């Protein structure tokens, strides 16, 4: 069965002047047009081709080989290209923009801004639409996660405390502002780690590993950076938090903890504004 709003592999059934008709290889009467400009230079009847199926500007189902930023079922960050009285049009990297009706907007959308949206099928029109009412598609409480577990976090909303994020497309978590040491934007996907499971079922997230694992990982990165700098790096015990954040994307507290570990291991020498690899004796 051919599905609107989905990436799928279909078979070339017959050729016409303006393209080819594809089918699923089972029901040859259930077919869909792929315009000639999306066909490969060489093809034969019976070839299989990966396509995305959606409705064009004339509300006709068509297949294209250009893949979108997201398909039905996905939660993705998309930028608003145009706002109308009845809804907004977002860039899904296709010729036809994604429509988000007013009733599916959690807040009034603004041209040029990026929003996290769930991609759906409007069963009245059989076309793909978006909804920024993300909460409706997420579990109220998270379960099955462990502290320290690596997850995929999609940046969702800015709050007074930090950023809400969608975890593995299923539930929501929070990344606190004072624990963010890199530039993040709404719609971004980031590797994150479960910091704490809260009593309300939500999760506190961190963009860096926590505890000993974090120190171990970053120690390797710091050493590599010193080596790449020729054995001396212009950061040290008295460097500002801003300099450390720009270079390593971490807090000064964590940076000093890592330096302490490397110093005790005899790998570096620490000065006020400089770190040096320790030369082997003898």
PDB file of C-alpha atoms in Angstrom, residues 61-204:
ATOM      1  CA  UNK A  61      -0.466  12.600  -4.569  1.00  0.00           C
ATOM      2  CA  UNK A  62       2.991  12.466  -6.164  1.00  0.00           C
ATOM      3  CA  UNK A  63       6.283  10.691  -5.500  1.00  0.00           C
ATOM      4  CA  UNK A  64       9.621  12.527  -5.369  1.00  0.00           C
ATOM      5  CA  UNK A  65      13.190  11.405  -4.810  1.00  0.00           C
ATOM      6  CA  UNK A  66      14.023  14.556  -2.820  1.00  0.00           C
ATOM      7  CA  UNK A  67      13.828  13.576   0.845  1.00  0.00           C
ATOM      8  CA  UNK A  68      12.202  15.889   3.417  1.00  0.00           C
ATOM      9  CA  UNK A  69      13.511  16.907   6.826  1.00  0.00           C
ATOM     10  CA  UNK A  70      10.834  14.670   8.342  1.00  0.00           C
ATOM     11  CA  UNK A  71       8.027  12.251   7.472  1.00  0.00           C
ATOM     12  CA  UNK A  72       4.695  11.409   9.116  1.00  0.00           C
ATOM     13  CA  UNK A  73       5.254  10.325  12.699  1.00  0.00           C
ATOM     14  CA  UNK A  74       8.460  12.327  13.149  1.00  0.00           C
ATOM     15  CA  UNK A  75       8.996  15.261  15.494  1.00  0.00           C
ATOM     16  CA  UNK A  76      11.274  17.776  13.762  1.00  0.00           C
ATOM     17  CA  UNK A  77      12.407  21.372  14.051  1.00  0.00           C
ATOM     18  CA  UNK A  78      11.212  23.403  11.050  1.00  0.00           C
ATOM     19  CA  UNK A  79      11.492  27.090  10.157  1.00  0.00           C
ATOM     20  CA  UNK A  80       8.431  29.225   9.337  1.00  0.00           C
ATOM     21  CA  UNK A  81       8.586  30.606   5.799  1.00  0.00           C
ATOM     22  CA  UNK A  82       5.217  32.365   5.718  1.00  0.00           C
ATOM     23  CA  UNK A  83       2.312  33.154   8.039  1.00  0.00           C
ATOM     24  CA  UNK A  84      -1.276  33.487   6.783  1.00  0.00           C
ATOM     25  CA  UNK A  85      -4.615  34.194   8.486  1.00  0.00           C
ATOM     26  CA  UNK A  86      -5.451  30.486   8.544  1.00  0.00           C
ATOM     27  CA  UNK A  87      -2.062  29.002   9.472  1.00  0.00           C
ATOM     28  CA  UNK A  88       1.674  28.930   8.823  1.00  0.00           C
ATOM     29  CA  UNK A  89       3.863  27.350   6.160  1.00  0.00           C
ATOM     30  CA  UNK A  90       7.108  25.693   7.271  1.00  0.00           C
ATOM     31  CA  UNK A  91      10.148  24.590   5.292  1.00  0.00           C
ATOM     32  CA  UNK A  92      10.309  20.784   5.084  1.00  0.00           C
ATOM     33  CA  UNK A  93      12.849  20.924   2.212  1.00  0.00           C
ATOM     34  CA  UNK A  94      10.216  20.133  -0.429  1.00  0.00           C
ATOM     35  CA  UNK A  95       8.701  22.201  -3.245  1.00  0.00           C
ATOM     36  CA  UNK A  96       5.465  22.428  -1.262  1.00  0.00           C
ATOM     37  CA  UNK A  97       5.827  23.795   2.273  1.00  0.00           C
ATOM     38  CA  UNK A  98       4.356  22.054   5.306  1.00  0.00           C
ATOM     39  CA  UNK A  99       1.071  23.585   6.504  1.00  0.00           C
ATOM     40  CA  UNK A 100       0.391  24.064  10.222  1.00  0.00           C
ATOM     41  CA  UNK A 101      -3.235  25.184  10.775  1.00  0.00           C
ATOM     42  CA  UNK A 102      -3.931  27.787  13.439  1.00  0.00           C
ATOM     43  CA  UNK A 103      -5.702  25.170  15.561  1.00  0.00           C
ATOM     44  CA  UNK A 104      -2.512  23.062  15.609  1.00  0.00           C
ATOM     45  CA  UNK A 105      -0.263  25.876  16.853  1.00  0.00           C
ATOM     46  CA  UNK A 106       0.655  25.830  20.543  1.00  0.00           C
ATOM     47  CA  UNK A 107       1.559  29.538  20.203  1.00  0.00           C
ATOM     48  CA  UNK A 108       1.063  31.860  17.255  1.00  0.00           C
ATOM     49  CA  UNK A 109       3.904  31.140  14.866  1.00  0.00           C
ATOM     50  CA  UNK A 110       6.224  33.911  13.709  1.00  0.00           C
ATOM     51  CA  UNK A 111       7.901  34.059  10.311  1.00  0.00           C
ATOM     52  CA  UNK A 112      11.596  33.187  10.473  1.00  0.00           C
ATOM     53  CA  UNK A 113      11.418  31.301  13.767  1.00  0.00           C
ATOM     54  CA  UNK A 114      11.931  27.561  14.187  1.00  0.00           C
ATOM     55  CA  UNK A 115       9.411  25.352  16.013  1.00  0.00           C
ATOM     56  CA  UNK A 116       9.318  21.711  16.968  1.00  0.00           C
ATOM     57  CA  UNK A 117       6.396  20.077  15.160  1.00  0.00           C
ATOM     58  CA  UNK A 118       4.850  16.620  14.937  1.00  0.00           C
ATOM     59  CA  UNK A 119       4.149  15.527  11.357  1.00  0.00           C
ATOM     60  CA  UNK A 120       0.647  14.115  10.853  1.00  0.00           C
ATOM     61  CA  UNK A 121      -1.910  13.203   8.212  1.00  0.00           C
ATOM     62  CA  UNK A 122      -5.036  15.353   8.028  1.00  0.00           C
ATOM     63  CA  UNK A 123      -7.545  12.620   7.283  1.00  0.00           C
ATOM     64  CA  UNK A 124     -10.096  15.128   5.932  1.00  0.00           C
ATOM     65  CA  UNK A 125      -7.762  16.236   3.141  1.00  0.00           C
ATOM     66  CA  UNK A 126      -5.330  13.272   3.084  1.00  0.00           C
ATOM     67  CA  UNK A 127      -2.373  15.662   3.179  1.00  0.00           C
ATOM     68  CA  UNK A 128       0.557  15.946   5.559  1.00  0.00           C
ATOM     69  CA  UNK A 129       0.311  18.738   8.122  1.00  0.00           C
ATOM     70  CA  UNK A 130       2.209  19.734  11.253  1.00  0.00           C
ATOM     71  CA  UNK A 131       1.275  20.383  14.863  1.00  0.00           C
ATOM     72  CA  UNK A 132       3.357  22.278  17.406  1.00  0.00           C
ATOM     73  CA  UNK A 133       1.143  20.999  20.240  1.00  0.00           C
ATOM     74  CA  UNK A 134       3.897  18.548  21.110  1.00  0.00           C
ATOM     75  CA  UNK A 135       2.656  17.767  24.619  1.00  0.00           C
ATOM     76  CA  UNK A 136      -0.339  15.916  23.176  1.00  0.00           C
ATOM     77  CA  UNK A 137       1.983  13.346  21.592  1.00  0.00           C
ATOM     78  CA  UNK A 138       4.250  12.712  24.571  1.00  0.00           C
ATOM     79  CA  UNK A 139       3.866  10.384  27.529  1.00  0.00           C
ATOM     80  CA  UNK A 140       2.934  12.213  30.724  1.00  0.00           C
ATOM     81  CA  UNK A 141       5.647  10.366  32.629  1.00  0.00           C
ATOM     82  CA  UNK A 142       8.917   8.860  31.453  1.00  0.00           C
ATOM     83  CA  UNK A 143       9.758   5.278  32.337  1.00  0.00           C
ATOM     84  CA  UNK A 144      12.361   2.691  31.448  1.00  0.00           C
ATOM     85  CA  UNK A 145      15.310   5.090  31.680  1.00  0.00           C
ATOM     86  CA  UNK A 146      18.328   4.874  33.970  1.00  0.00           C
ATOM     87  CA  UNK A 147      20.482   7.666  35.335  1.00  0.00           C
ATOM     88  CA  UNK A 148      23.497   8.164  33.090  1.00  0.00           C
ATOM     89  CA  UNK A 149      21.744   6.627  30.061  1.00  0.00           C
ATOM     90  CA  UNK A 150      22.464   8.244  26.712  1.00  0.00           C
ATOM     91  CA  UNK A 151      19.387   9.558  24.863  1.00  0.00           C
ATOM     92  CA  UNK A 152      18.486  11.755  21.897  1.00  0.00           C
ATOM     93  CA  UNK A 153      17.179  15.143  22.972  1.00  0.00           C
ATOM     94  CA  UNK A 154      15.321  17.505  20.632  1.00  0.00           C
ATOM     95  CA  UNK A 155      15.334  21.077  21.906  1.00  0.00           C
ATOM     96  CA  UNK A 156      11.681  22.084  22.255  1.00  0.00           C
ATOM     97  CA  UNK A 157      11.002  25.226  24.303  1.00  0.00           C
ATOM     98  CA  UNK A 158      12.898  27.823  26.299  1.00  0.00           C
ATOM     99  CA  UNK A 159      11.733  28.191  29.921  1.00  0.00           C
ATOM    100  CA  UNK A 160      12.810  30.263  32.922  1.00  0.00           C
ATOM    101  CA  UNK A 161      14.930  27.301  34.068  1.00  0.00           C
ATOM    102  CA  UNK A 162      16.455  26.294  30.755  1.00  0.00           C
ATOM    103  CA  UNK A 163      15.172  24.291  27.792  1.00  0.00           C
ATOM    104  CA  UNK A 164      12.483  21.637  27.539  1.00  0.00           C
ATOM    105  CA  UNK A 165      13.543  18.756  25.328  1.00  0.00           C
ATOM    106  CA  UNK A 166      11.799  15.772  23.768  1.00  0.00           C
ATOM    107  CA  UNK A 167      13.537  12.538  24.759  1.00  0.00           C
ATOM    108  CA  UNK A 168      13.719   9.822  22.069  1.00  0.00           C
ATOM    109  CA  UNK A 169      10.502  11.261  20.587  1.00  0.00           C
ATOM    110  CA  UNK A 170       8.508   9.905  23.541  1.00  0.00           C
ATOM    111  CA  UNK A 171       8.543  12.110  26.633  1.00  0.00           C
ATOM    112  CA  UNK A 172       9.934  15.358  27.941  1.00  0.00           C
ATOM    113  CA  UNK A 173      12.958  16.421  29.942  1.00  0.00           C
ATOM    114  CA  UNK A 174      14.636  19.608  31.079  1.00  0.00           C
ATOM    115  CA  UNK A 175      18.165  20.926  30.524  1.00  0.00           C
ATOM    116  CA  UNK A 176      19.073  23.638  33.045  1.00  0.00           C
ATOM    117  CA  UNK A 177      20.555  26.888  31.720  1.00  0.00           C
ATOM    118  CA  UNK A 178      23.491  26.851  34.138  1.00  0.00           C
ATOM    119  CA  UNK A 179      24.546  23.452  32.765  1.00  0.00           C
ATOM    120  CA  UNK A 180      24.581  24.463  29.095  1.00  0.00           C
ATOM    121  CA  UNK A 181      28.042  25.273  27.765  1.00  0.00           C
ATOM    122  CA  UNK A 182      27.321  25.297  24.045  1.00  0.00           C
ATOM    123  CA  UNK A 183      25.007  27.106  21.656  1.00  0.00           C
ATOM    124  CA  UNK A 184      21.673  25.323  21.310  1.00  0.00           C
ATOM    125  CA  UNK A 185      18.594  26.333  19.336  1.00  0.00           C
ATOM    126  CA  UNK A 186      14.968  25.232  19.150  1.00  0.00           C
ATOM    127  CA  UNK A 187      14.747  22.194  16.883  1.00  0.00           C
ATOM    128  CA  UNK A 188      18.329  21.031  17.464  1.00  0.00           C
ATOM    129  CA  UNK A 189      19.026  17.359  18.103  1.00  0.00           C
ATOM    130  CA  UNK A 190      21.616  16.662  20.754  1.00  0.00           C
ATOM    131  CA  UNK A 191      23.156  13.664  22.458  1.00  0.00           C
ATOM    132  CA  UNK A 192      22.158  13.953  26.122  1.00  0.00           C
ATOM    133  CA  UNK A 193      22.366  11.956  29.329  1.00  0.00           C
ATOM    134  CA  UNK A 194      19.756  11.227  31.980  1.00  0.00           C
ATOM    135  CA  UNK A 195      20.844  13.193  35.029  1.00  0.00           C
ATOM    136  CA  UNK A 196      17.885  12.573  37.344  1.00  0.00           C
ATOM    137  CA  UNK A 197      14.507  10.819  37.257  1.00  0.00           C
ATOM    138  CA  UNK A 198      12.048  13.182  38.958  1.00  0.00           C
ATOM    139  CA  UNK A 199       9.075  12.184  41.124  1.00  0.00           C
ATOM    140  CA  UNK A 200       6.641  13.688  38.590  1.00  0.00           C
ATOM    141  CA  UNK A 201       7.946  11.256  35.952  1.00  0.00           C
ATOM    142  CA  UNK A 202       9.901  13.869  34.032  1.00  0.00           C
ATOM    143  CA  UNK A 203      13.635  13.795  33.532  1.00  0.00           C
ATOM    144  CA  UNK A 204      16.486  16.210  34.144  1.00  0.00           C
TER     145      UNK A 204
END
